[in-house]
């Protein structure tokens, strides 16, 4: 895969992937090196990440990622929003689809702002005005997509985790609120 040359884009969006963001597979090493270089060398380009993409971007900004001791966070999940998150989404909390075991460690974020938290994952999104917008969640997944991913991941979940995720996958999420915020970020 060929990546764009530095500055030959307005926005890079990194979506989810069933991979350890700190893995050593050649494609992962190459992706991290490219994103690290782009974050460092460009000044007006924007970066967007969902789940795995959120984690890769966090690493590019010097943050650490870990595999959660609490297992997976899966399905429709209510995220309590920080002041920054409340400003971006215009509400106190947001319900979005999740599907992850890796997460950004709870740590000093430096110049970055945390968008919100759950009991499972304390850094649910990162924001840097005109530069970075990321979510641990999957605003791009509707109930059908999440249902398919849930079946794919079933073997990795305990029966209790699987049943809970399946019951909560009702489609009653606020993905449009998140996507509207994303579009506003990209266009500003």
mmCIF file with all atom_site columns, C-alpha atoms in Angstrom:
data_model
loop_
_atom_site.group_PDB
_atom_site.id
_atom_site.type_symbol
_atom_site.label_atom_id
_atom_site.label_alt_id
_atom_site.label_comp_id
_atom_site.label_asym_id
_atom_site.label_entity_id
_atom_site.label_seq_id
_atom_site.pdbx_PDB_ins_code
_atom_site.Cartn_x
_atom_site.Cartn_y
_atom_site.Cartn_z
_atom_site.occupancy
_atom_site.B_iso_or_equiv
_atom_site.pdbx_formal_charge
_atom_site.auth_seq_id
_atom_site.auth_comp_id
_atom_site.auth_asym_id
_atom_site.auth_atom_id
_atom_site.pdbx_PDB_model_num
ATOM 1   C CA . UNK A 1 1   ? 0.000   0.000   0.000  1.00 0.00 ? 1   UNK A CA 1
ATOM 2   C CA . UNK A 1 2   ? 1.221   3.457   -0.882 1.00 0.00 ? 2   UNK A CA 1
ATOM 3   C CA . UNK A 1 3   ? 0.609   6.245   1.607  1.00 0.00 ? 3   UNK A CA 1
ATOM 4   C CA . UNK A 1 4   ? 0.115   9.865   0.530  1.00 0.00 ? 4   UNK A CA 1
ATOM 5   C CA . UNK A 1 5   ? 3.172   12.088  0.459  1.00 0.00 ? 5   UNK A CA 1
ATOM 6   C CA . UNK A 1 6   ? 3.474   14.507  3.408  1.00 0.00 ? 6   UNK A CA 1
ATOM 7   C CA . UNK A 1 7   ? 0.859   17.208  3.079  1.00 0.00 ? 7   UNK A CA 1
ATOM 8   C CA . UNK A 1 8   ? -0.821  15.661  -0.011 1.00 0.00 ? 8   UNK A CA 1
ATOM 9   C CA . UNK A 1 9   ? -4.087  15.290  1.906  1.00 0.00 ? 9   UNK A CA 1
ATOM 10  C CA . UNK A 1 10  ? -6.424  17.291  4.089  1.00 0.00 ? 10  UNK A CA 1
ATOM 11  C CA . UNK A 1 11  ? -7.459  14.531  6.500  1.00 0.00 ? 11  UNK A CA 1
ATOM 12  C CA . UNK A 1 12  ? -6.257  11.029  7.316  1.00 0.00 ? 12  UNK A CA 1
ATOM 13  C CA . UNK A 1 13  ? -8.904  8.730   8.815  1.00 0.00 ? 13  UNK A CA 1
ATOM 14  C CA . UNK A 1 14  ? -7.747  5.515   10.489 1.00 0.00 ? 14  UNK A CA 1
ATOM 15  C CA . UNK A 1 15  ? -10.578 3.109   11.245 1.00 0.00 ? 15  UNK A CA 1
ATOM 16  C CA . UNK A 1 16  ? -10.781 0.013   13.394 1.00 0.00 ? 16  UNK A CA 1
ATOM 17  C CA . UNK A 1 17  ? -8.722  -3.138  12.880 1.00 0.00 ? 17  UNK A CA 1
ATOM 18  C CA . UNK A 1 18  ? -8.591  -6.438  14.780 1.00 0.00 ? 18  UNK A CA 1
ATOM 19  C CA . UNK A 1 19  ? -4.940  -5.883  15.676 1.00 0.00 ? 19  UNK A CA 1
ATOM 20  C CA . UNK A 1 20  ? -2.701  -4.961  18.567 1.00 0.00 ? 20  UNK A CA 1
ATOM 21  C CA . UNK A 1 21  ? -1.742  -1.337  17.803 1.00 0.00 ? 21  UNK A CA 1
ATOM 22  C CA . UNK A 1 22  ? 1.687   -2.011  19.320 1.00 0.00 ? 22  UNK A CA 1
ATOM 23  C CA . UNK A 1 23  ? 2.183   -5.191  17.246 1.00 0.00 ? 23  UNK A CA 1
ATOM 24  C CA . UNK A 1 24  ? 5.313   -5.870  15.212 1.00 0.00 ? 24  UNK A CA 1
ATOM 25  C CA . UNK A 1 25  ? 3.718   -7.069  11.967 1.00 0.00 ? 25  UNK A CA 1
ATOM 26  C CA . UNK A 1 26  ? 5.367   -5.212  9.056  1.00 0.00 ? 26  UNK A CA 1
ATOM 27  C CA . UNK A 1 27  ? 2.177   -3.359  8.059  1.00 0.00 ? 27  UNK A CA 1
ATOM 28  C CA . UNK A 1 28  ? 1.706   -2.110  11.642 1.00 0.00 ? 28  UNK A CA 1
ATOM 29  C CA . UNK A 1 29  ? 5.292   -0.939  11.996 1.00 0.00 ? 29  UNK A CA 1
ATOM 30  C CA . UNK A 1 30  ? 5.021   0.869   8.651  1.00 0.00 ? 30  UNK A CA 1
ATOM 31  C CA . UNK A 1 31  ? 1.686   2.485   9.580  1.00 0.00 ? 31  UNK A CA 1
ATOM 32  C CA . UNK A 1 32  ? 3.005   3.723   12.938 1.00 0.00 ? 32  UNK A CA 1
ATOM 33  C CA . UNK A 1 33  ? 6.182   5.104   11.356 1.00 0.00 ? 33  UNK A CA 1
ATOM 34  C CA . UNK A 1 34  ? 4.162   6.909   8.678  1.00 0.00 ? 34  UNK A CA 1
ATOM 35  C CA . UNK A 1 35  ? 1.633   8.411   11.113 1.00 0.00 ? 35  UNK A CA 1
ATOM 36  C CA . UNK A 1 36  ? 4.358   9.427   13.574 1.00 0.00 ? 36  UNK A CA 1
ATOM 37  C CA . UNK A 1 37  ? 6.203   11.227  10.766 1.00 0.00 ? 37  UNK A CA 1
ATOM 38  C CA . UNK A 1 38  ? 3.028   12.929  9.497  1.00 0.00 ? 38  UNK A CA 1
ATOM 39  C CA . UNK A 1 39  ? 2.042   14.174  12.960 1.00 0.00 ? 39  UNK A CA 1
ATOM 40  C CA . UNK A 1 40  ? 5.553   15.551  13.426 1.00 0.00 ? 40  UNK A CA 1
ATOM 41  C CA . UNK A 1 41  ? 6.143   17.028  9.953  1.00 0.00 ? 41  UNK A CA 1
ATOM 42  C CA . UNK A 1 42  ? 2.771   18.484  8.956  1.00 0.00 ? 42  UNK A CA 1
ATOM 43  C CA . UNK A 1 43  ? 0.981   21.406  10.554 1.00 0.00 ? 43  UNK A CA 1
ATOM 44  C CA . UNK A 1 44  ? -2.377  21.910  8.849  1.00 0.00 ? 44  UNK A CA 1
ATOM 45  C CA . UNK A 1 45  ? -3.450  18.336  8.106  1.00 0.00 ? 45  UNK A CA 1
ATOM 46  C CA . UNK A 1 46  ? -6.055  16.696  10.326 1.00 0.00 ? 46  UNK A CA 1
ATOM 47  C CA . UNK A 1 47  ? -6.116  13.228  11.828 1.00 0.00 ? 47  UNK A CA 1
ATOM 48  C CA . UNK A 1 48  ? -9.195  11.178  12.710 1.00 0.00 ? 48  UNK A CA 1
ATOM 49  C CA . UNK A 1 49  ? -9.279  7.775   14.385 1.00 0.00 ? 49  UNK A CA 1
ATOM 50  C CA . UNK A 1 50  ? -11.855 5.219   15.435 1.00 0.00 ? 50  UNK A CA 1
ATOM 51  C CA . UNK A 1 51  ? -10.908 2.468   17.929 1.00 0.00 ? 51  UNK A CA 1
ATOM 52  C CA . UNK A 1 52  ? -7.615  1.073   16.543 1.00 0.00 ? 52  UNK A CA 1
ATOM 53  C CA . UNK A 1 53  ? -7.104  4.387   14.719 1.00 0.00 ? 53  UNK A CA 1
ATOM 54  C CA . UNK A 1 54  ? -7.649  6.270   17.997 1.00 0.00 ? 54  UNK A CA 1
ATOM 55  C CA . UNK A 1 55  ? -4.955  4.104   19.589 1.00 0.00 ? 55  UNK A CA 1
ATOM 56  C CA . UNK A 1 56  ? -2.486  4.546   16.696 1.00 0.00 ? 56  UNK A CA 1
ATOM 57  C CA . UNK A 1 57  ? -2.946  8.322   16.807 1.00 0.00 ? 57  UNK A CA 1
ATOM 58  C CA . UNK A 1 58  ? -2.515  8.356   20.593 1.00 0.00 ? 58  UNK A CA 1
ATOM 59  C CA . UNK A 1 59  ? 0.802   6.552   20.136 1.00 0.00 ? 59  UNK A CA 1
ATOM 60  C CA . UNK A 1 60  ? 1.867   9.121   17.519 1.00 0.00 ? 60  UNK A CA 1
ATOM 61  C CA . UNK A 1 61  ? 1.342   11.795  20.180 1.00 0.00 ? 61  UNK A CA 1
ATOM 62  C CA . UNK A 1 62  ? 3.542   9.882   22.635 1.00 0.00 ? 62  UNK A CA 1
ATOM 63  C CA . UNK A 1 63  ? 0.816   8.138   24.642 1.00 0.00 ? 63  UNK A CA 1
ATOM 64  C CA . UNK A 1 64  ? 0.854   4.490   25.717 1.00 0.00 ? 64  UNK A CA 1
ATOM 65  C CA . UNK A 1 65  ? -1.697  1.834   24.795 1.00 0.00 ? 65  UNK A CA 1
ATOM 66  C CA . UNK A 1 66  ? -2.467  -1.323  26.762 1.00 0.00 ? 66  UNK A CA 1
ATOM 67  C CA . UNK A 1 67  ? -4.573  -4.464  26.637 1.00 0.00 ? 67  UNK A CA 1
ATOM 68  C CA . UNK A 1 68  ? -7.305  -3.983  29.232 1.00 0.00 ? 68  UNK A CA 1
ATOM 69  C CA . UNK A 1 69  ? -7.272  -6.223  32.298 1.00 0.00 ? 69  UNK A CA 1
ATOM 70  C CA . UNK A 1 70  ? -11.063 -5.878  32.320 1.00 0.00 ? 70  UNK A CA 1
ATOM 71  C CA . UNK A 1 71  ? -11.564 -7.733  29.036 1.00 0.00 ? 71  UNK A CA 1
ATOM 72  C CA . UNK A 1 72  ? -13.575 -6.353  26.156 1.00 0.00 ? 72  UNK A CA 1
ATOM 73  C CA . UNK A 1 73  ? -15.814 -3.309  26.047 1.00 0.00 ? 73  UNK A CA 1
ATOM 74  C CA . UNK A 1 74  ? -18.417 -4.267  23.467 1.00 0.00 ? 74  UNK A CA 1
ATOM 75  C CA . UNK A 1 75  ? -21.728 -3.014  22.036 1.00 0.00 ? 75  UNK A CA 1
ATOM 76  C CA . UNK A 1 76  ? -23.798 0.078   22.847 1.00 0.00 ? 76  UNK A CA 1
ATOM 77  C CA . UNK A 1 77  ? -22.001 1.913   25.658 1.00 0.00 ? 77  UNK A CA 1
ATOM 78  C CA . UNK A 1 78  ? -22.781 5.206   27.390 1.00 0.00 ? 78  UNK A CA 1
ATOM 79  C CA . UNK A 1 79  ? -19.762 7.491   27.550 1.00 0.00 ? 79  UNK A CA 1
ATOM 80  C CA . UNK A 1 80  ? -19.692 10.257  30.159 1.00 0.00 ? 80  UNK A CA 1
ATOM 81  C CA . UNK A 1 81  ? -18.378 13.329  28.378 1.00 0.00 ? 81  UNK A CA 1
ATOM 82  C CA . UNK A 1 82  ? -15.680 15.701  29.599 1.00 0.00 ? 82  UNK A CA 1
ATOM 83  C CA . UNK A 1 83  ? -16.166 19.450  29.216 1.00 0.00 ? 83  UNK A CA 1
ATOM 84  C CA . UNK A 1 84  ? -14.488 19.206  25.808 1.00 0.00 ? 84  UNK A CA 1
ATOM 85  C CA . UNK A 1 85  ? -16.732 16.298  24.837 1.00 0.00 ? 85  UNK A CA 1
ATOM 86  C CA . UNK A 1 86  ? -19.826 18.192  25.979 1.00 0.00 ? 86  UNK A CA 1
ATOM 87  C CA . UNK A 1 87  ? -18.804 21.123  23.797 1.00 0.00 ? 87  UNK A CA 1
ATOM 88  C CA . UNK A 1 88  ? -18.142 18.934  20.741 1.00 0.00 ? 88  UNK A CA 1
ATOM 89  C CA . UNK A 1 89  ? -21.277 16.788  21.059 1.00 0.00 ? 89  UNK A CA 1
ATOM 90  C CA . UNK A 1 90  ? -23.634 19.285  22.721 1.00 0.00 ? 90  UNK A CA 1
ATOM 91  C CA . UNK A 1 91  ? -24.791 16.905  25.463 1.00 0.00 ? 91  UNK A CA 1
ATOM 92  C CA . UNK A 1 92  ? -23.723 15.383  28.799 1.00 0.00 ? 92  UNK A CA 1
ATOM 93  C CA . UNK A 1 93  ? -23.134 11.819  27.573 1.00 0.00 ? 93  UNK A CA 1
ATOM 94  C CA . UNK A 1 94  ? -23.240 9.868   24.331 1.00 0.00 ? 94  UNK A CA 1
ATOM 95  C CA . UNK A 1 95  ? -24.133 6.248   23.585 1.00 0.00 ? 95  UNK A CA 1
ATOM 96  C CA . UNK A 1 96  ? -21.939 4.680   20.895 1.00 0.00 ? 96  UNK A CA 1
ATOM 97  C CA . UNK A 1 97  ? -20.982 1.197   19.731 1.00 0.00 ? 97  UNK A CA 1
ATOM 98  C CA . UNK A 1 98  ? -17.728 -0.141  21.144 1.00 0.00 ? 98  UNK A CA 1
ATOM 99  C CA . UNK A 1 99  ? -15.673 -3.201  20.315 1.00 0.00 ? 99  UNK A CA 1
ATOM 100 C CA . UNK A 1 100 ? -12.193 -3.234  21.823 1.00 0.00 ? 100 UNK A CA 1
ATOM 101 C CA . UNK A 1 101 ? -9.802  -4.781  24.305 1.00 0.00 ? 101 UNK A CA 1
ATOM 102 C CA . UNK A 1 102 ? -6.878  -2.437  23.673 1.00 0.00 ? 102 UNK A CA 1
ATOM 103 C CA . UNK A 1 103 ? -7.138  1.107   24.982 1.00 0.00 ? 103 UNK A CA 1
ATOM 104 C CA . UNK A 1 104 ? -5.152  4.266   25.613 1.00 0.00 ? 104 UNK A CA 1
ATOM 105 C CA . UNK A 1 105 ? -3.677  4.072   29.122 1.00 0.00 ? 105 UNK A CA 1
ATOM 106 C CA . UNK A 1 106 ? -4.937  6.489   31.757 1.00 0.00 ? 106 UNK A CA 1
ATOM 107 C CA . UNK A 1 107 ? -2.062  9.028   31.746 1.00 0.00 ? 107 UNK A CA 1
ATOM 108 C CA . UNK A 1 108 ? -1.131  12.681  31.401 1.00 0.00 ? 108 UNK A CA 1
ATOM 109 C CA . UNK A 1 109 ? -2.355  13.719  27.952 1.00 0.00 ? 109 UNK A CA 1
ATOM 110 C CA . UNK A 1 110 ? -0.171  16.797  27.581 1.00 0.00 ? 110 UNK A CA 1
ATOM 111 C CA . UNK A 1 111 ? -1.731  19.084  24.966 1.00 0.00 ? 111 UNK A CA 1
ATOM 112 C CA . UNK A 1 112 ? -4.487  16.594  24.081 1.00 0.00 ? 112 UNK A CA 1
ATOM 113 C CA . UNK A 1 113 ? -7.965  16.704  25.609 1.00 0.00 ? 113 UNK A CA 1
ATOM 114 C CA . UNK A 1 114 ? -9.923  13.618  26.699 1.00 0.00 ? 114 UNK A CA 1
ATOM 115 C CA . UNK A 1 115 ? -13.456 13.541  25.276 1.00 0.00 ? 115 UNK A CA 1
ATOM 116 C CA . UNK A 1 116 ? -14.937 11.244  27.913 1.00 0.00 ? 116 UNK A CA 1
ATOM 117 C CA . UNK A 1 117 ? -14.767 8.019   29.895 1.00 0.00 ? 117 UNK A CA 1
ATOM 118 C CA . UNK A 1 118 ? -16.517 4.828   30.950 1.00 0.00 ? 118 UNK A CA 1
ATOM 119 C CA . UNK A 1 119 ? -15.778 2.610   33.940 1.00 0.00 ? 119 UNK A CA 1
ATOM 120 C CA . UNK A 1 120 ? -13.894 0.300   31.547 1.00 0.00 ? 120 UNK A CA 1
ATOM 121 C CA . UNK A 1 121 ? -11.942 2.857   29.495 1.00 0.00 ? 121 UNK A CA 1
ATOM 122 C CA . UNK A 1 122 ? -10.903 6.189   30.965 1.00 0.00 ? 122 UNK A CA 1
ATOM 123 C CA . UNK A 1 123 ? -9.780  7.797   27.692 1.00 0.00 ? 123 UNK A CA 1
ATOM 124 C CA . UNK A 1 124 ? -12.666 7.425   25.238 1.00 0.00 ? 124 UNK A CA 1
ATOM 125 C CA . UNK A 1 125 ? -11.517 10.035  22.763 1.00 0.00 ? 125 UNK A CA 1
ATOM 126 C CA . UNK A 1 126 ? -8.836  12.602  22.061 1.00 0.00 ? 126 UNK A CA 1
ATOM 127 C CA . UNK A 1 127 ? -9.103  16.117  20.720 1.00 0.00 ? 127 UNK A CA 1
ATOM 128 C CA . UNK A 1 128 ? -6.681  18.789  19.627 1.00 0.00 ? 128 UNK A CA 1
ATOM 129 C CA . UNK A 1 129 ? -8.363  21.747  17.898 1.00 0.00 ? 129 UNK A CA 1
ATOM 130 C CA . UNK A 1 130 ? -7.895  21.797  14.115 1.00 0.00 ? 130 UNK A CA 1
ATOM 131 C CA . UNK A 1 131 ? -5.591  18.757  14.334 1.00 0.00 ? 131 UNK A CA 1
ATOM 132 C CA . UNK A 1 132 ? -6.924  15.598  16.057 1.00 0.00 ? 132 UNK A CA 1
ATOM 133 C CA . UNK A 1 133 ? -10.390 14.066  16.630 1.00 0.00 ? 133 UNK A CA 1
ATOM 134 C CA . UNK A 1 134 ? -10.569 10.442  17.749 1.00 0.00 ? 134 UNK A CA 1
ATOM 135 C CA . UNK A 1 135 ? -12.900 8.054   19.518 1.00 0.00 ? 135 UNK A CA 1
ATOM 136 C CA . UNK A 1 136 ? -12.364 4.665   21.111 1.00 0.00 ? 136 UNK A CA 1
ATOM 137 C CA . UNK A 1 137 ? -15.908 3.919   19.928 1.00 0.00 ? 137 UNK A CA 1
ATOM 138 C CA . UNK A 1 138 ? -17.140 3.038   16.432 1.00 0.00 ? 138 UNK A CA 1
ATOM 139 C CA . UNK A 1 139 ? -19.519 5.760   15.215 1.00 0.00 ? 139 UNK A CA 1
ATOM 140 C CA . UNK A 1 140 ? -19.240 4.191   11.765 1.00 0.00 ? 140 UNK A CA 1
ATOM 141 C CA . UNK A 1 141 ? -20.917 0.937   12.927 1.00 0.00 ? 141 UNK A CA 1
ATOM 142 C CA . UNK A 1 142 ? -24.685 0.544   12.952 1.00 0.00 ? 142 UNK A CA 1
ATOM 143 C CA . UNK A 1 143 ? -26.412 -2.371  14.742 1.00 0.00 ? 143 UNK A CA 1
ATOM 144 C CA . UNK A 1 144 ? -26.096 -4.674  11.717 1.00 0.00 ? 144 UNK A CA 1
ATOM 145 C CA . UNK A 1 145 ? -22.354 -4.100  11.344 1.00 0.00 ? 145 UNK A CA 1
ATOM 146 C CA . UNK A 1 146 ? -21.790 -4.457  15.082 1.00 0.00 ? 146 UNK A CA 1
ATOM 147 C CA . UNK A 1 147 ? -23.841 -7.682  15.106 1.00 0.00 ? 147 UNK A CA 1
ATOM 148 C CA . UNK A 1 148 ? -21.579 -9.178  12.438 1.00 0.00 ? 148 UNK A CA 1
ATOM 149 C CA . UNK A 1 149 ? -18.462 -8.120  14.309 1.00 0.00 ? 149 UNK A CA 1
ATOM 150 C CA . UNK A 1 150 ? -19.908 -9.516  17.527 1.00 0.00 ? 150 UNK A CA 1
ATOM 151 C CA . UNK A 1 151 ? -20.366 -12.928 15.868 1.00 0.00 ? 151 UNK A CA 1
ATOM 152 C CA . UNK A 1 152 ? -16.794 -12.763 14.556 1.00 0.00 ? 152 UNK A CA 1
ATOM 153 C CA . UNK A 1 153 ? -15.505 -11.915 18.068 1.00 0.00 ? 153 UNK A CA 1
ATOM 154 C CA . UNK A 1 154 ? -17.744 -14.384 19.933 1.00 0.00 ? 154 UNK A CA 1
ATOM 155 C CA . UNK A 1 155 ? -14.911 -16.872 20.526 1.00 0.00 ? 155 UNK A CA 1
ATOM 156 C CA . UNK A 1 156 ? -12.867 -14.169 22.296 1.00 0.00 ? 156 UNK A CA 1
ATOM 157 C CA . UNK A 1 157 ? -15.668 -13.187 24.689 1.00 0.00 ? 157 UNK A CA 1
ATOM 158 C CA . UNK A 1 158 ? -16.959 -14.940 27.761 1.00 0.00 ? 158 UNK A CA 1
ATOM 159 C CA . UNK A 1 159 ? -20.566 -16.130 27.456 1.00 0.00 ? 159 UNK A CA 1
ATOM 160 C CA . UNK A 1 160 ? -21.607 -13.361 29.855 1.00 0.00 ? 160 UNK A CA 1
ATOM 161 C CA . UNK A 1 161 ? -19.790 -10.674 27.791 1.00 0.00 ? 161 UNK A CA 1
ATOM 162 C CA . UNK A 1 162 ? -21.285 -12.029 24.577 1.00 0.00 ? 162 UNK A CA 1
ATOM 163 C CA . UNK A 1 163 ? -24.869 -12.132 25.893 1.00 0.00 ? 163 UNK A CA 1
ATOM 164 C CA . UNK A 1 164 ? -24.587 -8.658  27.397 1.00 0.00 ? 164 UNK A CA 1
ATOM 165 C CA . UNK A 1 165 ? -23.211 -7.215  24.149 1.00 0.00 ? 165 UNK A CA 1
ATOM 166 C CA . UNK A 1 166 ? -25.887 -8.971  22.093 1.00 0.00 ? 166 UNK A CA 1
ATOM 167 C CA . UNK A 1 167 ? -28.699 -7.654  24.332 1.00 0.00 ? 167 UNK A CA 1
ATOM 168 C CA . UNK A 1 168 ? -27.368 -4.081  24.140 1.00 0.00 ? 168 UNK A CA 1
ATOM 169 C CA . UNK A 1 169 ? -26.970 -4.126  20.340 1.00 0.00 ? 169 UNK A CA 1
ATOM 170 C CA . UNK A 1 170 ? -30.372 -2.551  19.734 1.00 0.00 ? 170 UNK A CA 1
ATOM 171 C CA . UNK A 1 171 ? -29.340 0.208   17.348 1.00 0.00 ? 171 UNK A CA 1
ATOM 172 C CA . UNK A 1 172 ? -30.209 2.777   20.004 1.00 0.00 ? 172 UNK A CA 1
ATOM 173 C CA . UNK A 1 173 ? -26.924 4.671   19.683 1.00 0.00 ? 173 UNK A CA 1
ATOM 174 C CA . UNK A 1 174 ? -26.127 8.279   18.893 1.00 0.00 ? 174 UNK A CA 1
ATOM 175 C CA . UNK A 1 175 ? -23.789 7.755   15.978 1.00 0.00 ? 175 UNK A CA 1
ATOM 176 C CA . UNK A 1 176 ? -25.234 10.711  14.051 1.00 0.00 ? 176 UNK A CA 1
ATOM 177 C CA . UNK A 1 177 ? -24.312 13.073  16.910 1.00 0.00 ? 177 UNK A CA 1
ATOM 178 C CA . UNK A 1 178 ? -20.712 11.836  16.742 1.00 0.00 ? 178 UNK A CA 1
ATOM 179 C CA . UNK A 1 179 ? -20.575 11.952  12.948 1.00 0.00 ? 179 UNK A CA 1
ATOM 180 C CA . UNK A 1 180 ? -21.985 15.499  12.879 1.00 0.00 ? 180 UNK A CA 1
ATOM 181 C CA . UNK A 1 181 ? -19.199 16.555  15.271 1.00 0.00 ? 181 UNK A CA 1
ATOM 182 C CA . UNK A 1 182 ? -16.643 14.830  13.055 1.00 0.00 ? 182 UNK A CA 1
ATOM 183 C CA . UNK A 1 183 ? -17.881 16.597  9.913  1.00 0.00 ? 183 UNK A CA 1
ATOM 184 C CA . UNK A 1 184 ? -17.754 19.950  11.702 1.00 0.00 ? 184 UNK A CA 1
ATOM 185 C CA . UNK A 1 185 ? -14.151 19.233  12.791 1.00 0.00 ? 185 UNK A CA 1
ATOM 186 C CA . UNK A 1 186 ? -13.107 18.288  9.255  1.00 0.00 ? 186 UNK A CA 1
ATOM 187 C CA . UNK A 1 187 ? -14.732 21.332  7.651  1.00 0.00 ? 187 UNK A CA 1
ATOM 188 C CA . UNK A 1 188 ? -13.504 23.973  10.117 1.00 0.00 ? 188 UNK A CA 1
#
